[in-house]
Amino acid sequence: MNYHLIKRLFDYVSSAIGLILLTPLFIPIILILKFTSEGEVFYLQKRIGQENKSFGMIKFATMLKNSQNMSYGTITIPNDPRVTRFGAFLRKTKINELPQIINVLKGDLSLIGPRPLPKNEFDLYDENVKEIISKIRPGITGIGSLIFRDEEGIIAKNMPENPKLFYENVILPYKGVLEVWYFHNISFRTDMKILILTFWSLLKKDSGLVYKWFPSIPSKPKELYTHKLNEM
């Protein structure tokens, strides 16, 4: 059968079941967010999806209103003052990402695929990278998401004085290379391995296992070799 058809069916069924199972978790989170901080429950951010089409990606609100217009914009640093107290918990556990299963149901996202970026970041990719990434439905998780599971920590260890510069010059280009790798190695086997590693990453911040399971992944840029694999 067609890979893309089966993948879309898998996405739809999995996200529908996931939404039902997660409802008991969502209800208290919604109530806490509604009656704490600024009362914002969901955060809708414009991201670039398949065929360069913009869509609103849904997350639980974890930062102050208009936070993307403050300090480092869409880049978050450790102990970022824009992050609320409860929001910090949601971000650390990745629970803030769970509402994106609604995007999967709608067809904006897949469970596995390139991580969608805001337009200002997506436009920093090379033209050939943008062309390739735009052919694939973006995902909640993917190879880039696994490698940069602790992106905030990586930035803090490398260039805390200028996180925006480090992100744009080191992290973003490597993300692009990783997403191109995924495009050329896309398969059910690849997707299932990424899904398993995603669940593993919730227990342990260890990108070293990713490189072992996918030995053909492009090497890290030299700027990231200041850290051991299991520190990423």
PDB file of C-alpha atoms in Angstrom:
ATOM      1  CA  MET A   1       0.000   0.000   0.000  1.00  0.00           C
ATOM      2  CA  ASN A   2       0.975   3.640  -0.416  1.00  0.00           C
ATOM      3  CA  TYR A   3       3.285   4.815   2.384  1.00  0.00           C
ATOM      4  CA  HIS A   4       1.696   8.273   2.672  1.00  0.00           C
ATOM      5  CA  LEU A   5      -1.848   6.862   2.767  1.00  0.00           C
ATOM      6  CA  ILE A   6      -1.010   4.370   5.500  1.00  0.00           C
ATOM      7  CA  LYS A   7       0.886   7.024   7.449  1.00  0.00           C
ATOM      8  CA  ARG A   8      -2.068   9.432   7.306  1.00  0.00           C
ATOM      9  CA  LEU A   9      -4.422   6.672   8.482  1.00  0.00           C
ATOM     10  CA  PHE A  10      -2.043   5.826  11.323  1.00  0.00           C
ATOM     11  CA  ASP A  11      -1.811   9.523  12.274  1.00  0.00           C
ATOM     12  CA  TYR A  12      -5.580   9.968  12.283  1.00  0.00           C
ATOM     13  CA  VAL A  13      -6.390   6.864  14.320  1.00  0.00           C
ATOM     14  CA  SER A  14      -3.536   7.399  16.796  1.00  0.00           C
ATOM     15  CA  SER A  15      -4.371  11.067  17.397  1.00  0.00           C
ATOM     16  CA  ALA A  16      -8.096  10.347  17.782  1.00  0.00           C
ATOM     17  CA  ILE A  17      -7.392   7.668  20.387  1.00  0.00           C
ATOM     18  CA  GLY A  18      -4.777   9.904  22.012  1.00  0.00           C
ATOM     19  CA  LEU A  19      -7.209  12.805  22.325  1.00  0.00           C
ATOM     20  CA  ILE A  20      -9.750  10.574  24.064  1.00  0.00           C
ATOM     21  CA  LEU A  21      -7.156   9.124  26.451  1.00  0.00           C
ATOM     22  CA  LEU A  22      -5.617  12.519  27.244  1.00  0.00           C
ATOM     23  CA  THR A  23      -8.886  14.321  27.988  1.00  0.00           C
ATOM     24  CA  PRO A  24      -8.693  13.520  31.744  1.00  0.00           C
ATOM     25  CA  LEU A  25      -5.212  15.098  31.763  1.00  0.00           C
ATOM     26  CA  PHE A  26      -6.216  18.095  29.678  1.00  0.00           C
ATOM     27  CA  ILE A  27      -9.140  19.148  31.884  1.00  0.00           C
ATOM     28  CA  PRO A  28      -7.120  19.964  35.065  1.00  0.00           C
ATOM     29  CA  ILE A  29      -4.375  21.598  32.993  1.00  0.00           C
ATOM     30  CA  ILE A  30      -6.925  23.821  31.261  1.00  0.00           C
ATOM     31  CA  LEU A  31      -8.419  24.819  34.635  1.00  0.00           C
ATOM     32  CA  ILE A  32      -5.010  25.593  36.150  1.00  0.00           C
ATOM     33  CA  LEU A  33      -3.994  27.710  33.163  1.00  0.00           C
ATOM     34  CA  LYS A  34      -7.333  29.498  33.134  1.00  0.00           C
ATOM     35  CA  PHE A  35      -7.122  30.577  36.742  1.00  0.00           C
ATOM     36  CA  THR A  36      -3.384  31.252  37.033  1.00  0.00           C
ATOM     37  CA  SER A  37      -0.866  33.515  35.352  1.00  0.00           C
ATOM     38  CA  GLU A  38      -2.601  35.555  32.620  1.00  0.00           C
ATOM     39  CA  GLY A  39      -5.518  33.177  32.099  1.00  0.00           C
ATOM     40  CA  GLU A  40      -4.303  31.987  28.700  1.00  0.00           C
ATOM     41  CA  VAL A  41      -4.972  28.292  28.010  1.00  0.00           C
ATOM     42  CA  PHE A  42      -3.816  27.702  24.450  1.00  0.00           C
ATOM     43  CA  TYR A  43      -1.129  29.349  22.380  1.00  0.00           C
ATOM     44  CA  LEU A  44      -1.604  29.381  18.615  1.00  0.00           C
ATOM     45  CA  GLN A  45       1.585  30.057  16.671  1.00  0.00           C
ATOM     46  CA  LYS A  46       1.853  30.361  12.908  1.00  0.00           C
ATOM     47  CA  ARG A  47       4.180  27.725  11.471  1.00  0.00           C
ATOM     48  CA  ILE A  48       5.183  26.775   7.928  1.00  0.00           C
ATOM     49  CA  GLY A  49       3.821  23.396   6.869  1.00  0.00           C
ATOM     50  CA  GLN A  50       3.690  21.208   3.790  1.00  0.00           C
ATOM     51  CA  GLU A  51       3.854  23.068   0.470  1.00  0.00           C
ATOM     52  CA  ASN A  52       4.911  26.190   2.408  1.00  0.00           C
ATOM     53  CA  LYS A  53       1.375  26.658   3.704  1.00  0.00           C
ATOM     54  CA  SER A  54       1.001  28.469   7.014  1.00  0.00           C
ATOM     55  CA  PHE A  55      -1.058  26.925   9.817  1.00  0.00           C
ATOM     56  CA  GLY A  56      -1.720  27.591  13.494  1.00  0.00           C
ATOM     57  CA  MET A  57       0.125  25.117  15.726  1.00  0.00           C
ATOM     58  CA  ILE A  58      -1.631  24.540  19.051  1.00  0.00           C
ATOM     59  CA  LYS A  59       0.198  24.353  22.382  1.00  0.00           C
ATOM     60  CA  PHE A  60      -0.701  24.893  25.992  1.00  0.00           C
ATOM     61  CA  ALA A  61       0.268  28.454  26.940  1.00  0.00           C
ATOM     62  CA  THR A  62       3.521  28.472  28.904  1.00  0.00           C
ATOM     63  CA  MET A  63       4.758  32.032  28.415  1.00  0.00           C
ATOM     64  CA  LEU A  64       3.541  35.559  28.968  1.00  0.00           C
ATOM     65  CA  LYS A  65       1.365  37.184  26.325  1.00  0.00           C
ATOM     66  CA  ASN A  66       3.277  38.684  23.398  1.00  0.00           C
ATOM     67  CA  SER A  67       6.408  36.846  24.575  1.00  0.00           C
ATOM     68  CA  GLN A  68       7.647  36.441  20.986  1.00  0.00           C
ATOM     69  CA  ASN A  69       7.930  40.207  20.813  1.00  0.00           C
ATOM     70  CA  MET A  70      10.155  40.287  23.904  1.00  0.00           C
ATOM     71  CA  SER A  71      13.885  39.646  24.342  1.00  0.00           C
ATOM     72  CA  TYR A  72      14.884  36.638  22.160  1.00  0.00           C
ATOM     73  CA  GLY A  73      11.639  36.268  20.221  1.00  0.00           C
ATOM     74  CA  THR A  74      10.818  32.649  19.349  1.00  0.00           C
ATOM     75  CA  ILE A  75      14.035  31.348  20.953  1.00  0.00           C
ATOM     76  CA  THR A  76      13.707  30.232  24.568  1.00  0.00           C
ATOM     77  CA  ILE A  77      16.633  30.192  26.986  1.00  0.00           C
ATOM     78  CA  PRO A  78      17.001  28.353  30.332  1.00  0.00           C
ATOM     79  CA  ASN A  79      15.195  30.138  33.163  1.00  0.00           C
ATOM     80  CA  ASP A  80      13.558  32.393  30.605  1.00  0.00           C
ATOM     81  CA  PRO A  81      11.661  35.088  32.573  1.00  0.00           C
ATOM     82  CA  ARG A  82       8.838  34.965  30.025  1.00  0.00           C
ATOM     83  CA  VAL A  83       7.957  31.392  31.037  1.00  0.00           C
ATOM     84  CA  THR A  84       5.333  31.073  33.766  1.00  0.00           C
ATOM     85  CA  ARG A  85       5.860  28.829  36.786  1.00  0.00           C
ATOM     86  CA  PHE A  86       3.319  26.219  35.665  1.00  0.00           C
ATOM     87  CA  GLY A  87       4.464  26.724  32.088  1.00  0.00           C
ATOM     88  CA  ALA A  88       7.992  25.672  33.079  1.00  0.00           C
ATOM     89  CA  PHE A  89       6.607  22.344  34.300  1.00  0.00           C
ATOM     90  CA  LEU A  90       4.618  21.839  31.107  1.00  0.00           C
ATOM     91  CA  ARG A  91       7.672  22.594  28.962  1.00  0.00           C
ATOM     92  CA  LYS A  92      10.008  20.347  30.949  1.00  0.00           C
ATOM     93  CA  THR A  93       7.635  17.385  30.641  1.00  0.00           C
ATOM     94  CA  LYS A  94       6.690  18.299  27.035  1.00  0.00           C
ATOM     95  CA  ILE A  95       3.027  18.227  28.061  1.00  0.00           C
ATOM     96  CA  ASN A  96       2.654  21.650  26.448  1.00  0.00           C
ATOM     97  CA  GLU A  97       3.096  19.954  23.054  1.00  0.00           C
ATOM     98  CA  LEU A  98       0.233  17.455  23.485  1.00  0.00           C
ATOM     99  CA  PRO A  99      -2.572  19.660  22.063  1.00  0.00           C
ATOM    100  CA  GLN A 100      -0.817  19.312  18.708  1.00  0.00           C
ATOM    101  CA  ILE A 101      -2.643  16.010  18.275  1.00  0.00           C
ATOM    102  CA  ILE A 102      -5.523  18.274  17.237  1.00  0.00           C
ATOM    103  CA  ASN A 103      -3.287  19.524  14.416  1.00  0.00           C
ATOM    104  CA  VAL A 104      -2.656  15.887  13.470  1.00  0.00           C
ATOM    105  CA  LEU A 105      -6.392  15.217  13.310  1.00  0.00           C
ATOM    106  CA  LYS A 106      -6.836  18.275  11.094  1.00  0.00           C
ATOM    107  CA  GLY A 107      -4.020  17.165   8.793  1.00  0.00           C
ATOM    108  CA  ASP A 108      -1.669  20.063   9.528  1.00  0.00           C
ATOM    109  CA  LEU A 109       0.817  17.743  11.208  1.00  0.00           C
ATOM    110  CA  SER A 110       1.904  14.133  11.195  1.00  0.00           C
ATOM    111  CA  LEU A 111       3.134  12.315  14.295  1.00  0.00           C
ATOM    112  CA  ILE A 112       6.586  12.034  12.696  1.00  0.00           C
ATOM    113  CA  GLY A 113       8.123  14.558  10.329  1.00  0.00           C
ATOM    114  CA  PRO A 114      10.267  17.697  10.127  1.00  0.00           C
ATOM    115  CA  ARG A 115       9.547  20.086  12.978  1.00  0.00           C
ATOM    116  CA  PRO A 116       7.595  23.076  11.574  1.00  0.00           C
ATOM    117  CA  LEU A 117       9.182  26.476  12.147  1.00  0.00           C
ATOM    118  CA  PRO A 118       7.902  30.039  12.305  1.00  0.00           C
ATOM    119  CA  LYS A 119       8.327  31.815   8.960  1.00  0.00           C
ATOM    120  CA  ASN A 120      11.193  34.019  10.147  1.00  0.00           C
ATOM    121  CA  GLU A 121      13.204  30.905  11.082  1.00  0.00           C
ATOM    122  CA  PHE A 122      12.126  28.805   8.094  1.00  0.00           C
ATOM    123  CA  ASP A 123      13.290  31.568   5.752  1.00  0.00           C
ATOM    124  CA  LEU A 124      16.823  31.230   7.151  1.00  0.00           C
ATOM    125  CA  TYR A 125      17.159  27.779   5.588  1.00  0.00           C
ATOM    126  CA  ASP A 126      18.961  27.432   2.256  1.00  0.00           C
ATOM    127  CA  GLU A 127      16.581  27.376  -0.708  1.00  0.00           C
ATOM    128  CA  ASN A 128      17.238  23.700  -1.471  1.00  0.00           C
ATOM    129  CA  VAL A 129      16.532  22.772   2.164  1.00  0.00           C
ATOM    130  CA  LYS A 130      13.260  24.717   2.137  1.00  0.00           C
ATOM    131  CA  GLU A 131      12.232  23.048  -1.097  1.00  0.00           C
ATOM    132  CA  ILE A 132      12.826  19.559   0.270  1.00  0.00           C
ATOM    133  CA  ILE A 133      11.230  20.160   3.673  1.00  0.00           C
ATOM    134  CA  SER A 134       8.131  21.686   2.091  1.00  0.00           C
ATOM    135  CA  LYS A 135       7.437  18.367   0.348  1.00  0.00           C
ATOM    136  CA  ILE A 136       6.833  16.576   3.653  1.00  0.00           C
ATOM    137  CA  ARG A 137       4.025  16.953   6.173  1.00  0.00           C
ATOM    138  CA  PRO A 138       5.681  18.339   9.335  1.00  0.00           C
ATOM    139  CA  GLY A 139       5.538  16.372  12.561  1.00  0.00           C
ATOM    140  CA  ILE A 140       5.113  16.593  16.312  1.00  0.00           C
ATOM    141  CA  THR A 141       8.393  14.739  16.615  1.00  0.00           C
ATOM    142  CA  GLY A 142      11.207  13.999  14.204  1.00  0.00           C
ATOM    143  CA  ILE A 143      14.917  13.444  13.881  1.00  0.00           C
ATOM    144  CA  GLY A 144      15.710  17.100  14.569  1.00  0.00           C
ATOM    145  CA  SER A 145      13.475  17.122  17.634  1.00  0.00           C
ATOM    146  CA  LEU A 146      15.313  14.093  19.027  1.00  0.00           C
ATOM    147  CA  ILE A 147      18.794  15.502  18.514  1.00  0.00           C
ATOM    148  CA  PHE A 148      17.802  18.840  20.033  1.00  0.00           C
ATOM    149  CA  ARG A 149      15.635  17.417  22.812  1.00  0.00           C
ATOM    150  CA  ASP A 150      17.342  19.840  25.224  1.00  0.00           C
ATOM    151  CA  GLU A 151      17.840  22.763  22.855  1.00  0.00           C
ATOM    152  CA  GLU A 152      17.677  25.361  25.613  1.00  0.00           C
ATOM    153  CA  GLY A 153      20.411  23.582  27.565  1.00  0.00           C
ATOM    154  CA  ILE A 154      22.631  23.252  24.483  1.00  0.00           C
ATOM    155  CA  ILE A 155      22.370  26.979  23.792  1.00  0.00           C
ATOM    156  CA  ALA A 156      23.086  27.819  27.438  1.00  0.00           C
ATOM    157  CA  LYS A 157      26.253  25.713  27.459  1.00  0.00           C
ATOM    158  CA  ASN A 158      27.580  27.092  24.185  1.00  0.00           C
ATOM    159  CA  MET A 159      26.628  30.733  23.827  1.00  0.00           C
ATOM    160  CA  PRO A 160      24.385  31.998  26.644  1.00  0.00           C
ATOM    161  CA  GLU A 161      25.441  35.572  25.912  1.00  0.00           C
ATOM    162  CA  ASN A 162      23.976  35.440  22.398  1.00  0.00           C
ATOM    163  CA  PRO A 163      21.537  32.507  22.040  1.00  0.00           C
ATOM    164  CA  LYS A 164      19.946  33.923  18.884  1.00  0.00           C
ATOM    165  CA  LEU A 165      23.284  33.963  17.051  1.00  0.00           C
ATOM    166  CA  PHE A 166      24.161  30.415  18.093  1.00  0.00           C
ATOM    167  CA  TYR A 167      20.729  29.137  17.107  1.00  0.00           C
ATOM    168  CA  GLU A 168      20.781  30.755  13.670  1.00  0.00           C
ATOM    169  CA  ASN A 169      24.416  29.931  12.828  1.00  0.00           C
ATOM    170  CA  VAL A 170      24.794  26.444  14.327  1.00  0.00           C
ATOM    171  CA  ILE A 171      21.566  24.772  15.415  1.00  0.00           C
ATOM    172  CA  LEU A 172      19.226  25.815  12.593  1.00  0.00           C
ATOM    173  CA  PRO A 173      21.559  24.830   9.703  1.00  0.00           C
ATOM    174  CA  TYR A 174      22.146  21.425  11.302  1.00  0.00           C
ATOM    175  CA  LYS A 175      18.409  20.966  11.791  1.00  0.00           C
ATOM    176  CA  GLY A 176      17.992  21.577   8.075  1.00  0.00           C
ATOM    177  CA  VAL A 177      20.589  18.919   7.255  1.00  0.00           C
ATOM    178  CA  LEU A 178      18.838  16.449   9.561  1.00  0.00           C
ATOM    179  CA  GLU A 179      15.437  17.073   7.987  1.00  0.00           C
ATOM    180  CA  VAL A 180      16.903  16.566   4.499  1.00  0.00           C
ATOM    181  CA  TRP A 181      18.380  13.286   5.758  1.00  0.00           C
ATOM    182  CA  TYR A 182      14.905  12.250   6.926  1.00  0.00           C
ATOM    183  CA  PHE A 183      13.429  13.042   3.524  1.00  0.00           C
ATOM    184  CA  HIS A 184      15.960  10.737   1.827  1.00  0.00           C
ATOM    185  CA  ASN A 185      15.498   7.970   4.421  1.00  0.00           C
ATOM    186  CA  ILE A 186      11.766   8.166   5.001  1.00  0.00           C
ATOM    187  CA  SER A 187      10.097   4.788   5.638  1.00  0.00           C
ATOM    188  CA  PHE A 188       7.850   3.021   8.128  1.00  0.00           C
ATOM    189  CA  ARG A 189      10.943   1.602   9.800  1.00  0.00           C
ATOM    190  CA  THR A 190      12.491   5.048  10.201  1.00  0.00           C
ATOM    191  CA  ASP A 191       9.235   6.492  11.548  1.00  0.00           C
ATOM    192  CA  MET A 192       8.741   3.722  14.104  1.00  0.00           C
ATOM    193  CA  LYS A 193      12.311   4.042  15.348  1.00  0.00           C
ATOM    194  CA  ILE A 194      11.846   7.798  15.747  1.00  0.00           C
ATOM    195  CA  LEU A 195       8.587   7.218  17.629  1.00  0.00           C
ATOM    196  CA  ILE A 196      10.233   4.739  20.009  1.00  0.00           C
ATOM    197  CA  LEU A 197      13.170   7.072  20.586  1.00  0.00           C
ATOM    198  CA  THR A 198      10.761   9.929  21.283  1.00  0.00           C
ATOM    199  CA  PHE A 199       9.188   8.001  24.149  1.00  0.00           C
ATOM    200  CA  TRP A 200      12.672   7.086  25.381  1.00  0.00           C
ATOM    201  CA  SER A 201      13.728  10.742  25.314  1.00  0.00           C
ATOM    202  CA  LEU A 202      10.927  11.580  27.758  1.00  0.00           C
ATOM    203  CA  LEU A 203      12.733   9.421  30.290  1.00  0.00           C
ATOM    204  CA  LYS A 204      16.314  10.356  29.456  1.00  0.00           C
ATOM    205  CA  LYS A 205      17.925  13.268  27.607  1.00  0.00           C
ATOM    206  CA  ASP A 206      20.262  11.126  25.540  1.00  0.00           C
ATOM    207  CA  SER A 207      20.711  11.820  21.842  1.00  0.00           C
ATOM    208  CA  GLY A 208      23.595   9.348  21.692  1.00  0.00           C
ATOM    209  CA  LEU A 209      21.134   6.513  21.136  1.00  0.00           C
ATOM    210  CA  VAL A 210      19.758   8.354  18.102  1.00  0.00           C
ATOM    211  CA  TYR A 211      23.182   8.269  16.416  1.00  0.00           C
ATOM    212  CA  LYS A 212      23.531   4.573  17.231  1.00  0.00           C
ATOM    213  CA  TRP A 213      20.139   3.685  15.758  1.00  0.00           C
ATOM    214  CA  PHE A 214      20.714   5.912  12.722  1.00  0.00           C
ATOM    215  CA  PRO A 215      24.458   5.666  11.948  1.00  0.00           C
ATOM    216  CA  SER A 216      24.012   7.407   8.582  1.00  0.00           C
ATOM    217  CA  ILE A 217      22.857  10.679  10.199  1.00  0.00           C
ATOM    218  CA  PRO A 218      25.119  13.600   9.157  1.00  0.00           C
ATOM    219  CA  SER A 219      27.783  14.409  11.753  1.00  0.00           C
ATOM    220  CA  LYS A 220      27.288  17.239  14.180  1.00  0.00           C
ATOM    221  CA  PRO A 221      28.971  20.571  13.379  1.00  0.00           C
ATOM    222  CA  LYS A 222      32.229  21.105  15.251  1.00  0.00           C
ATOM    223  CA  GLU A 223      30.605  23.730  17.485  1.00  0.00           C
ATOM    224  CA  LEU A 224      28.509  20.978  19.080  1.00  0.00           C
ATOM    225  CA  TYR A 225      31.427  18.663  19.766  1.00  0.00           C
ATOM    226  CA  THR A 226      32.161  20.533  22.978  1.00  0.00           C
ATOM    227  CA  HIS A 227      29.621  18.168  24.541  1.00  0.00           C
ATOM    228  CA  LYS A 228      29.439  14.426  24.817  1.00  0.00           C
ATOM    229  CA  LEU A 229      26.571  12.836  22.940  1.00  0.00           C
ATOM    230  CA  ASN A 230      24.781  11.945  26.137  1.00  0.00           C
ATOM    231  CA  GLU A 231      24.847  15.577  27.229  1.00  0.00           C
ATOM    232  CA  MET A 232      22.893  16.813  24.197  1.00  0.00           C
TER     233      MET A 232
END
